[in-house]
XYZ file of N, CA and C in Angstrom:
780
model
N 8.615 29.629 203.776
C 7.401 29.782 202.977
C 7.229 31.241 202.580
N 7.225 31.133 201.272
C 7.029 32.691 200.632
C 5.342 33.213 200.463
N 5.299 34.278 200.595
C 3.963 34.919 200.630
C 3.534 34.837 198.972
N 3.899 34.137 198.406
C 3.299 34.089 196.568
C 2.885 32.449 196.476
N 2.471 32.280 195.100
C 2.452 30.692 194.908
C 3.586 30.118 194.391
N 4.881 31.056 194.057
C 5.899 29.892 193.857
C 6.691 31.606 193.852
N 8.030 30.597 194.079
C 9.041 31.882 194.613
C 10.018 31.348 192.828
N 10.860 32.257 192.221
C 11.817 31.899 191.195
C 12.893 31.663 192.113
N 14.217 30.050 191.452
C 15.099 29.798 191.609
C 15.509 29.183 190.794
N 16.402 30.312 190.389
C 17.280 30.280 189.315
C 16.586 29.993 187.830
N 17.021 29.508 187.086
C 16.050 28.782 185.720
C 14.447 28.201 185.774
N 14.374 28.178 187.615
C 13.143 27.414 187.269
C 11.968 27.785 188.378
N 11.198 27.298 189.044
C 10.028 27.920 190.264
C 9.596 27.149 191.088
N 9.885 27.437 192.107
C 9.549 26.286 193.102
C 8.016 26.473 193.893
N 7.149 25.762 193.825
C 5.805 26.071 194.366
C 5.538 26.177 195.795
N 4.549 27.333 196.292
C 4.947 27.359 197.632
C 3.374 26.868 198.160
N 3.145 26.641 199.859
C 1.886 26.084 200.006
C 0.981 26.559 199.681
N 1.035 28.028 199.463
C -0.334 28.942 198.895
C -1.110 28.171 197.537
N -0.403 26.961 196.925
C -1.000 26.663 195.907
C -1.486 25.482 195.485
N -1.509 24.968 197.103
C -1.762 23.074 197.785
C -3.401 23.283 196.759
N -3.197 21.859 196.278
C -5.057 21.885 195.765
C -5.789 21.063 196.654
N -7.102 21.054 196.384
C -7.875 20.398 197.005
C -8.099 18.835 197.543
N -7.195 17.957 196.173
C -7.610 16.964 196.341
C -6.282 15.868 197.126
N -5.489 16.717 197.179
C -4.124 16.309 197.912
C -2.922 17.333 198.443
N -2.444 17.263 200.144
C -1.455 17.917 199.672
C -0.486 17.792 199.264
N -0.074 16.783 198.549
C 1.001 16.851 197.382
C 0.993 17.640 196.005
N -0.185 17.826 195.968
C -0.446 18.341 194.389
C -1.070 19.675 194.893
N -0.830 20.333 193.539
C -0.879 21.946 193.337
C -2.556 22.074 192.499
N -3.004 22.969 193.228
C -4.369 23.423 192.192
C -3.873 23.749 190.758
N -4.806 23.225 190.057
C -4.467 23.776 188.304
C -4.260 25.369 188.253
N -4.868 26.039 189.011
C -4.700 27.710 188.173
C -3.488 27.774 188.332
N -2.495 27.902 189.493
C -1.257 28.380 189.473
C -0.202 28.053 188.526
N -0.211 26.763 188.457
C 0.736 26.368 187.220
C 0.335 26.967 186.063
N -0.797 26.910 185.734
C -1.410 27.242 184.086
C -1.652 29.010 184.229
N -1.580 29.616 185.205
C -1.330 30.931 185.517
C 0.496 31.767 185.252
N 1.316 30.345 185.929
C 2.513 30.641 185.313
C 2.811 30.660 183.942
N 2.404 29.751 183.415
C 2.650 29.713 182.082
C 2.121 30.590 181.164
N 0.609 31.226 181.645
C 0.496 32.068 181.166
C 1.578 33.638 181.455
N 2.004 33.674 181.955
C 2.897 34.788 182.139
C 4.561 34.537 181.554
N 4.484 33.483 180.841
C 5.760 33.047 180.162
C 5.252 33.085 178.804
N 4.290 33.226 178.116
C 3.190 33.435 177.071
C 3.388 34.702 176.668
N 2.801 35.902 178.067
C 2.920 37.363 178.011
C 4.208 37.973 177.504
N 5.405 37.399 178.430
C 6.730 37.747 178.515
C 7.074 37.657 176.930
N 6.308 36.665 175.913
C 7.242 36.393 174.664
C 6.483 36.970 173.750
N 5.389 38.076 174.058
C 5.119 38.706 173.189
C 4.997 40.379 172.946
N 5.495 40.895 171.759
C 4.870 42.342 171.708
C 3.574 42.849 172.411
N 4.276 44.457 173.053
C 3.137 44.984 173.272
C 1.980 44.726 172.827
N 1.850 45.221 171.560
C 0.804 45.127 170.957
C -0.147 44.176 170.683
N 0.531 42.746 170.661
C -0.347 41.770 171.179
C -1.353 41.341 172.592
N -2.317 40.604 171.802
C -3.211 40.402 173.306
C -3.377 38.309 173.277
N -3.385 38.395 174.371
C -3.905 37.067 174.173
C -5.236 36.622 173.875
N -5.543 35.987 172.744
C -7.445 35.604 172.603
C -7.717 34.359 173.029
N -6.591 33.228 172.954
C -7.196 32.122 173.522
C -5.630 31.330 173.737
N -6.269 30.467 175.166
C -5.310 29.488 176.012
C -5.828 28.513 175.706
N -4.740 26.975 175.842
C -5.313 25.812 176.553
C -4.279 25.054 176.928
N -4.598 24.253 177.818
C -3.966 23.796 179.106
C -4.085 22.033 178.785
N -3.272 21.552 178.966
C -3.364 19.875 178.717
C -2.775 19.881 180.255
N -3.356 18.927 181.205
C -3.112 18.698 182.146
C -2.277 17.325 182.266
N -1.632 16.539 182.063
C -0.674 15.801 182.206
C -0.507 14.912 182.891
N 0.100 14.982 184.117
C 0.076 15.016 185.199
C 0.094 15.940 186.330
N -0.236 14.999 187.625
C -0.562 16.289 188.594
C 0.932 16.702 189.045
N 0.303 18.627 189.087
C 1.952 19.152 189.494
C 2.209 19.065 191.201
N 3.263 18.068 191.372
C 3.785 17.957 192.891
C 4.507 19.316 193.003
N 4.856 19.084 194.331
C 6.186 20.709 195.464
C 7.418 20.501 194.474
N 7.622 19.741 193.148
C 9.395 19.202 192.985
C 9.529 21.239 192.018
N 10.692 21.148 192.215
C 11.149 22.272 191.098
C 11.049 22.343 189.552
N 10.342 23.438 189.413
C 9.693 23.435 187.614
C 10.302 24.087 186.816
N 10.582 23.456 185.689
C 10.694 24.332 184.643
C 10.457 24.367 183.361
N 10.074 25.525 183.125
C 8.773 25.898 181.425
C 9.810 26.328 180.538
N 9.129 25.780 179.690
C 9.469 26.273 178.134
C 8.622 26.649 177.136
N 9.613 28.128 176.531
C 7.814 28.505 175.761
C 8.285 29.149 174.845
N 7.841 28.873 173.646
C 8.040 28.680 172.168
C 7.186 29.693 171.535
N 7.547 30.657 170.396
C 6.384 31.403 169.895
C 6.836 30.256 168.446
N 5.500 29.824 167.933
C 5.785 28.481 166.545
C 5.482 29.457 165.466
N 4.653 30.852 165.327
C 4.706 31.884 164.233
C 4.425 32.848 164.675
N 5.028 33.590 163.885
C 4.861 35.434 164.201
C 4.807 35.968 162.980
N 3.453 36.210 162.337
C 2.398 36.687 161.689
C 2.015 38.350 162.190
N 2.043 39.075 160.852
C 2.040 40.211 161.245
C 0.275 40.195 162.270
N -0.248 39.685 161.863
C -1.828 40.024 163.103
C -2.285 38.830 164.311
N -1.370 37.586 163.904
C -1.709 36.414 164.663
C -0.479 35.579 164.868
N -0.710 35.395 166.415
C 0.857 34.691 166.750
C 0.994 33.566 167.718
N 0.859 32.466 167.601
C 0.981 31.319 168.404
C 2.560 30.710 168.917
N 2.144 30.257 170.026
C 2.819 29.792 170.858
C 2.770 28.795 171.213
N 4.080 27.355 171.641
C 3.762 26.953 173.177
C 4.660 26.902 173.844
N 4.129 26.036 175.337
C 4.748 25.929 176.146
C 4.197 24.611 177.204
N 5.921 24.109 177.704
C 5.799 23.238 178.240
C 6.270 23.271 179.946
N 5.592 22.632 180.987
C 6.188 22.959 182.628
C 6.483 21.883 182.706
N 7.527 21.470 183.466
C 8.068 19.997 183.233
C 8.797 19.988 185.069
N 8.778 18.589 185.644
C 9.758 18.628 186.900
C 10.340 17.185 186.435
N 11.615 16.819 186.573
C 12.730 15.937 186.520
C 12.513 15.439 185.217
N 12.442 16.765 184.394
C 12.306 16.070 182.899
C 11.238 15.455 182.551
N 10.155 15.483 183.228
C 8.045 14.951 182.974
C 7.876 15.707 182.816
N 6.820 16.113 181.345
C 6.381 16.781 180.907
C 5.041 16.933 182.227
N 4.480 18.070 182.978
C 3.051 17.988 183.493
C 1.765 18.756 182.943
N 2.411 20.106 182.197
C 1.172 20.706 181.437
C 1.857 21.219 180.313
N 0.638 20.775 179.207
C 1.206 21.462 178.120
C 0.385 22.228 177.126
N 0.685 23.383 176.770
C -0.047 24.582 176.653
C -0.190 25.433 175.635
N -0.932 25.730 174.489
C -0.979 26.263 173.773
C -1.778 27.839 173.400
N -1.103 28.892 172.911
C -1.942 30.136 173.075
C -1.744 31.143 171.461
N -2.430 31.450 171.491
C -2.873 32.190 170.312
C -3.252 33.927 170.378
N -2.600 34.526 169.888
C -2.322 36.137 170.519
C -2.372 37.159 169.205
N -3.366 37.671 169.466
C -3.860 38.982 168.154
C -3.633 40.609 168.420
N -2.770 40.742 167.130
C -2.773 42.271 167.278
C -3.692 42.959 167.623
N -3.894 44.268 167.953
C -4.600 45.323 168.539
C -4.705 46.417 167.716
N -6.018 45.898 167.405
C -6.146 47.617 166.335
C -7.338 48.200 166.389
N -7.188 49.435 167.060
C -8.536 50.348 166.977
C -9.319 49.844 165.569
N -11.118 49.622 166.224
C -11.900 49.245 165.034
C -13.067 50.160 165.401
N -13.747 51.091 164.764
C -14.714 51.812 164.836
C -16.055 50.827 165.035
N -16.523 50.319 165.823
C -17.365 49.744 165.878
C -18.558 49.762 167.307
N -19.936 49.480 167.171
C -20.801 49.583 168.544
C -20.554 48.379 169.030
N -20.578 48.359 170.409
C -20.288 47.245 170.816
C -22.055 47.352 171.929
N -22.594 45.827 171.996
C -23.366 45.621 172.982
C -22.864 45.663 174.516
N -24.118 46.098 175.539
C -23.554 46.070 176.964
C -23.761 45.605 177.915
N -23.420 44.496 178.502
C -23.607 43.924 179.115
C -23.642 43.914 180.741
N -24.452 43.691 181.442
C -23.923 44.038 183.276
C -23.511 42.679 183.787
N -22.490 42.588 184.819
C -22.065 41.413 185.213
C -23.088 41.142 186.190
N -22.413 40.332 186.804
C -23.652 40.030 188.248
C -22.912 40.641 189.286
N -24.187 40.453 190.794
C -23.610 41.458 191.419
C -21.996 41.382 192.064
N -21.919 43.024 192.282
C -20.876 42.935 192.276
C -19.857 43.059 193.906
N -18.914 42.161 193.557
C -18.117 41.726 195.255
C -18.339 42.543 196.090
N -18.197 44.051 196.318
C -18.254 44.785 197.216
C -19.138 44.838 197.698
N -20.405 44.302 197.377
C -21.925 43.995 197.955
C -21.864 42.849 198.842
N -20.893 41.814 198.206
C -21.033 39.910 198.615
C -20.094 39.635 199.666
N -20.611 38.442 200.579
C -19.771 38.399 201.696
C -18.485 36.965 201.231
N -17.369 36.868 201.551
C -16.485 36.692 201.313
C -16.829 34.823 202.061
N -16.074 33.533 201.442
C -16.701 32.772 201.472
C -15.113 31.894 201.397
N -14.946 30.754 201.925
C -14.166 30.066 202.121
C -14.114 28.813 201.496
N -13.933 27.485 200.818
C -14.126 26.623 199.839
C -13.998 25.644 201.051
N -14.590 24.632 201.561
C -14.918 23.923 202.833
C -14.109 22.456 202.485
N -14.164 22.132 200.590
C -13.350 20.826 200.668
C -12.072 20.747 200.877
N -11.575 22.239 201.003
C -9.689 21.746 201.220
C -9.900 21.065 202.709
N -9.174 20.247 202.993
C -9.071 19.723 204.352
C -7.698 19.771 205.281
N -7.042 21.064 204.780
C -5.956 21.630 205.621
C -5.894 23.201 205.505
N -5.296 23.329 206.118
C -5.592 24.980 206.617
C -5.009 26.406 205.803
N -3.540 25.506 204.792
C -3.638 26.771 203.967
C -3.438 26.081 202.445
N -3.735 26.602 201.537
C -3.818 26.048 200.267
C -4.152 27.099 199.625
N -4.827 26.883 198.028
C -5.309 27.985 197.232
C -6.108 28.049 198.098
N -7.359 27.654 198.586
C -8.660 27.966 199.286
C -8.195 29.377 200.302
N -7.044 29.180 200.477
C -6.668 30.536 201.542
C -6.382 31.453 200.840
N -5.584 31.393 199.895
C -4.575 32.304 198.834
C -5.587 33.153 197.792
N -6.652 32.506 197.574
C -8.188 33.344 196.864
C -9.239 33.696 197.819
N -9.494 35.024 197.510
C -10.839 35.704 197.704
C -12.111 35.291 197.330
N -12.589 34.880 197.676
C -14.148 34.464 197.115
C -15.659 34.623 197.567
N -16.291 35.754 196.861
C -17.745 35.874 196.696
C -18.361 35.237 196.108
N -19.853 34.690 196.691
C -20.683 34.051 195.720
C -21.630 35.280 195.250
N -22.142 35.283 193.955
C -23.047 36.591 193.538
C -24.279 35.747 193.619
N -24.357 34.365 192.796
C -25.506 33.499 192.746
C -25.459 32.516 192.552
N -26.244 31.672 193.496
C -26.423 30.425 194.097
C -25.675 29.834 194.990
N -25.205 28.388 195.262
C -24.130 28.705 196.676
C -23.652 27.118 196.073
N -23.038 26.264 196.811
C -21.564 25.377 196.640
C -22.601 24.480 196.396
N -22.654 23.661 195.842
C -23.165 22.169 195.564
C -24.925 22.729 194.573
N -24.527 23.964 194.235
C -25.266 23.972 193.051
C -24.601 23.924 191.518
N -25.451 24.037 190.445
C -24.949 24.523 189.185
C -26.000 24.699 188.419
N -26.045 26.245 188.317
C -25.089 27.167 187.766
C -24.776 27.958 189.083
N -23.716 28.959 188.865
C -23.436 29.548 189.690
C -22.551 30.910 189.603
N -22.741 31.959 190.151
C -21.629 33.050 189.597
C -21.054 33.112 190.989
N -19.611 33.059 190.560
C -18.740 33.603 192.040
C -17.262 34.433 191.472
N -17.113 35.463 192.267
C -16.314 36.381 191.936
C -15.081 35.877 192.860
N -13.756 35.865 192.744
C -12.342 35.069 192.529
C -11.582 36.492 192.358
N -10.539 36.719 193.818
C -9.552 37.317 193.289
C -8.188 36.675 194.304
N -7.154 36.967 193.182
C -5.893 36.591 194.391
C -5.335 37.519 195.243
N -5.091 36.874 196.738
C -5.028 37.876 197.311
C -2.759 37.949 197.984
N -2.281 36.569 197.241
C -1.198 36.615 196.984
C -0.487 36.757 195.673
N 0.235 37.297 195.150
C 1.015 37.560 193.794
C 1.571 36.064 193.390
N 1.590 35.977 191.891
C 2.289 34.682 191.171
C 3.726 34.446 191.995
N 4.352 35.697 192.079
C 5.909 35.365 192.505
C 6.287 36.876 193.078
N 7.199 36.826 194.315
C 7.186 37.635 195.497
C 7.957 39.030 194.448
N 6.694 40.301 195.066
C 7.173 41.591 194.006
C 6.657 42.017 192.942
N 6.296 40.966 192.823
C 5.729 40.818 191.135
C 4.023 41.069 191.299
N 3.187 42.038 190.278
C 2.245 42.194 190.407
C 1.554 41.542 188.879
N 0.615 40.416 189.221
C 0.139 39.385 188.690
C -0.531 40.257 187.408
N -0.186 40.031 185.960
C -1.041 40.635 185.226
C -2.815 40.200 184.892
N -3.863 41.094 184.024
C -4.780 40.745 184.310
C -5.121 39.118 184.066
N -4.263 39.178 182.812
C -4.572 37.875 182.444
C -3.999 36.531 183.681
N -3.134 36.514 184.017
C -2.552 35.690 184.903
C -3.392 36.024 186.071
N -4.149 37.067 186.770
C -5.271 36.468 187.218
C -6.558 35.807 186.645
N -6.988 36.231 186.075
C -7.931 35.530 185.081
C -8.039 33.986 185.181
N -6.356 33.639 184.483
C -6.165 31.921 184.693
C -5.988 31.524 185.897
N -5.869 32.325 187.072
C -5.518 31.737 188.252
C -7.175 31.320 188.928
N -7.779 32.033 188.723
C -9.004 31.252 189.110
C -9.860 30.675 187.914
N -9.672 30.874 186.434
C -10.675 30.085 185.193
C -10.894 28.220 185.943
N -9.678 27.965 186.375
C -9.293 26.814 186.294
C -10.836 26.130 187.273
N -11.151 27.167 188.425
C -11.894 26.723 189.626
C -13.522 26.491 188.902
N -13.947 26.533 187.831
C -15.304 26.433 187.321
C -15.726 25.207 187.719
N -14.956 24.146 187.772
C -15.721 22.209 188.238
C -15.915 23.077 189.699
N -15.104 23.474 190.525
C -14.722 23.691 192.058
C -15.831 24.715 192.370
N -16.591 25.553 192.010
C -17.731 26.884 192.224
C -18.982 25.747 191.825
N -18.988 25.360 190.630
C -19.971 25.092 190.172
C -20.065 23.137 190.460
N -21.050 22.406 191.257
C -21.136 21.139 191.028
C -21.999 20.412 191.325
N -21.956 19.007 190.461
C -23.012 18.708 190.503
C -23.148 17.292 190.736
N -21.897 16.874 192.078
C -21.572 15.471 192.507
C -21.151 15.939 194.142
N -21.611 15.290 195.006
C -20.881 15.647 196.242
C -19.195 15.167 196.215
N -18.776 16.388 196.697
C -17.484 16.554 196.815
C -17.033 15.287 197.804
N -17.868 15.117 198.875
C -17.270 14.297 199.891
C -17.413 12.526 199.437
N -18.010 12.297 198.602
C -18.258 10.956 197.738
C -17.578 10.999 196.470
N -17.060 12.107 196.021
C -16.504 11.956 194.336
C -15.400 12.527 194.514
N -14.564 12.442 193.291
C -13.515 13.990 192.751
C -14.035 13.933 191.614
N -13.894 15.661 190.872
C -14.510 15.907 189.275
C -13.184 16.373 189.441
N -11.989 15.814 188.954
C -10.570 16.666 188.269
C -10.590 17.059 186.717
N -10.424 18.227 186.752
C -10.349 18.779 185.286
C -9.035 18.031 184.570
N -9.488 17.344 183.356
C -8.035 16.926 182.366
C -7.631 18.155 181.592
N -8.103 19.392 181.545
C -7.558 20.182 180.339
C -8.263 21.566 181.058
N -7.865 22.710 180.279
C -9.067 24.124 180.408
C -8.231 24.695 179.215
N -9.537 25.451 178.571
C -9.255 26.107 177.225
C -10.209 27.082 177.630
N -9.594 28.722 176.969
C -9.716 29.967 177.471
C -10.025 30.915 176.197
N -10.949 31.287 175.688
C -11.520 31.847 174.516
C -11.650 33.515 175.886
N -10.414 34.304 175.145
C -10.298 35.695 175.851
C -10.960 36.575 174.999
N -11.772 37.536 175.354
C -12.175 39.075 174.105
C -11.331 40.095 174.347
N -10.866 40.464 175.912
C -10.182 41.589 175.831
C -9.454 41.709 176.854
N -8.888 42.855 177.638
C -7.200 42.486 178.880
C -8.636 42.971 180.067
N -8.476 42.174 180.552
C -9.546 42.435 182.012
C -9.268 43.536 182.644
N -10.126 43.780 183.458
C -9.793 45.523 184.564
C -10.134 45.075 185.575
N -9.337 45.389 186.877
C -9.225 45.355 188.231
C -8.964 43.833 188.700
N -8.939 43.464 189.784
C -8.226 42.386 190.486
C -9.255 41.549 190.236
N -10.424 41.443 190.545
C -12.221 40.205 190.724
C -12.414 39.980 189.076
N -12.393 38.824 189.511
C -12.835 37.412 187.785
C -14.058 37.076 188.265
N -15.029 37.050 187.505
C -16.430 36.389 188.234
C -16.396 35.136 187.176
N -16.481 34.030 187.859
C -16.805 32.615 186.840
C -18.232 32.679 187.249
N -19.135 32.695 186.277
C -20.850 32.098 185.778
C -20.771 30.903 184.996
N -20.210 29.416 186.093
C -19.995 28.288 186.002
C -21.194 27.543 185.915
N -21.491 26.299 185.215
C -22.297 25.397 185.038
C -21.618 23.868 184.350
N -21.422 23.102 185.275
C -21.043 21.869 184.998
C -22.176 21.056 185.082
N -21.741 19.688 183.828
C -22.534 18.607 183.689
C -21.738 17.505 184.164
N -22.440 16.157 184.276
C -21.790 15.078 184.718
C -22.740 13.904 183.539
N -22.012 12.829 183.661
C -22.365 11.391 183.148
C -22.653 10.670 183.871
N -22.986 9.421 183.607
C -22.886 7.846 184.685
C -21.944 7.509 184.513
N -20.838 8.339 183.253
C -20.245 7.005 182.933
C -18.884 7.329 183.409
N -18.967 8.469 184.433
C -17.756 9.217 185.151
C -17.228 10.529 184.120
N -17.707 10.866 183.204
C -16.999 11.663 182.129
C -18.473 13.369 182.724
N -17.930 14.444 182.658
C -17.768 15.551 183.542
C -17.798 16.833 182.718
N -18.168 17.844 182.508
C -17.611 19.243 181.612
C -18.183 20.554 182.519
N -16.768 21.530 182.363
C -17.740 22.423 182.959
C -17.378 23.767 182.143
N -18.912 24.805 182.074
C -18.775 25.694 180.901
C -18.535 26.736 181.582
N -17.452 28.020 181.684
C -17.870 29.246 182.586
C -17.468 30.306 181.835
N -18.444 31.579 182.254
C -18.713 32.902 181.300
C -17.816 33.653 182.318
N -16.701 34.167 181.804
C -15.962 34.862 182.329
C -16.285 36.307 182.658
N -16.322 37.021 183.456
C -16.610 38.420 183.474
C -15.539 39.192 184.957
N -15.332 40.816 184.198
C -14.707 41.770 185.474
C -15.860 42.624 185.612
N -15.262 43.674 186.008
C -16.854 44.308 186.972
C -17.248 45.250 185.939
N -16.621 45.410 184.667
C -17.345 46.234 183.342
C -17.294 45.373 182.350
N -17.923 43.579 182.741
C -18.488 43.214 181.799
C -18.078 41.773 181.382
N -18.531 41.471 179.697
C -17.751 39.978 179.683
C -16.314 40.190 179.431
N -15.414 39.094 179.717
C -14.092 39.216 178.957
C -13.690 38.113 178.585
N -14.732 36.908 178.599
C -13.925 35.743 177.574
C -15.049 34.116 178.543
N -14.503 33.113 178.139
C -15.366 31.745 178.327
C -14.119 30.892 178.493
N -14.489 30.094 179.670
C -13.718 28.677 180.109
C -14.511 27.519 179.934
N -13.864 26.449 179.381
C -14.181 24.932 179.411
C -13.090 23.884 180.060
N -14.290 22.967 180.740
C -12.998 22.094 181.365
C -13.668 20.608 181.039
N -12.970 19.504 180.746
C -12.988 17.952 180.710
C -13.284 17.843 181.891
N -13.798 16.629 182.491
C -13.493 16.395 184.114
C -14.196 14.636 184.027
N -12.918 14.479 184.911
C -12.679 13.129 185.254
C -13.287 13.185 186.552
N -14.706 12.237 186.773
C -15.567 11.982 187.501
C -15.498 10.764 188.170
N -14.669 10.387 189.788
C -14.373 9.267 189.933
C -15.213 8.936 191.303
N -15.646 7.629 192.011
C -15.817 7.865 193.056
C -14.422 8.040 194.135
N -14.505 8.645 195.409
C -13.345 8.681 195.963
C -12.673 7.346 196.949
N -11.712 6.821 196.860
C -11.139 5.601 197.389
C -10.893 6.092 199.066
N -11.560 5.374 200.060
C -11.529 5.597 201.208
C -10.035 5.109 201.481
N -9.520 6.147 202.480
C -8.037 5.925 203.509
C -7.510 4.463 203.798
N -6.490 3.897 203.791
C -6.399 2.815 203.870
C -5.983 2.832 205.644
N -6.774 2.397 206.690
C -6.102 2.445 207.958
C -4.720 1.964 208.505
């Protein structure tokens, strides 16, 4: 077991337990995968590009099998440049991903200023209670609540990783960013965890600018239906401010008790 969420071998990445999700341990929390891919996104573009917006089709759920992405830039436009990309194990497609990336050009302009909420070094550090084994993402992330606490919504909680995407490698801002966007149903809710699952089908990532320092604060607020159908909205912010908005689908089920 490697100290990252997935170690590289050879062509492809093998996931390690740091990235067990909540609702099984067979399956991987959404940020890590959709965190990789974002860094196969980064890799295929000019400096000078930034990323402004992600989204994530969730597929199927990603098991421990060995992955491998593919990632496509579809135009390269002198100011705007899209991409995708696909993570696939034994040839199944599991997420598939599209991103959109804008040049960088000094613009003389005032910008409004915003304060985040408070900030981590004030907040006491907080553990996610539904994983029900001992190491998973719930271990592998840092987590402050700034405001309100677990089985509310709305909610701000500050998210940092405290293991790297892949061993050596220092996670860029954005690839943290997506490593916790994904957790907005998971901070913010508004179904007991121990009677339901809310699984996100998708997350789409409207970015403004390259984040600063390691802490993502999600200012999450999810809704629910009767009719099992789920959304959750979160205001992204680092500790000088906003840097972009997450949305997630969510599949609202009750949970099927253990078969003895």
């Amino acid at each position: 077991m490697s100290d990252s969420f997935f170690v590289a071998d050879g062509d492809g990445f093998v996931p390690q337990v740091h990235a067990t999700g909540p609702w099984s341990t067979d399956f991987l929390h959404g940020g890590p995968p959709c965190a990789l891919m974002t860094r196969g996104f980064e890799r295929s573009l000019p400096d000078d590009f930034q990323l402004a917006r992600l989204t994530f089709e969730l597929l199927r759920p990603v098991g421990f099998a060995k992955l491998s992405l593919r990632t496509e830039l579809d135009s390269t436009g002198a100011n705007v440049r899209r991409g995708t990309a696909v993570l696939e194990a034994d040839g199944k497609p599991l997420i598939r991903a599209q991103a959109t990336a804008f040049r960088k050009v000094p613009v003389a302009i005032e910008l409004p200023q915003e304060a985040p909420p408070p900030l981590p070094a004030s907040l006491t550090s907080y553990v996610f209670p539904f994983f029900a084994w001992p190491v998973g993402y719930h271990t592998a992330m840092e987590v402050r609540f700034a405001r309100g606490a677990l089985g509310q919504s709305p909610v701000a909680v500050w998210m940092r990783m405290k293991l790297p995407l892949l061993p050596g490698e220092k996670p860029s801002p954005f690839v943290r960013v997506v490593c916790a966007a994904d957790s907005g149903n998971g901070v913010a809710q508004v179904v007991d965890y121990e009677r339901f699952t809310f699984v996100n089908a998708d997350l789409s990532l409207s970015l403004l600018r390259r984040p600063k320092g390691e802490w993502v604060c999600l200012e999450a607020h999810t809704m629910a239906t009767r009719d099992g159908v789920g959304f959750s909205d979160t205001r992204l912010w680092d500790e000088q401010g906003p840097i972009g908005r997450g949305c997630q689908g969510l599949v609202v089920r009750p949970r099927v008790a253990a078969v003895e």
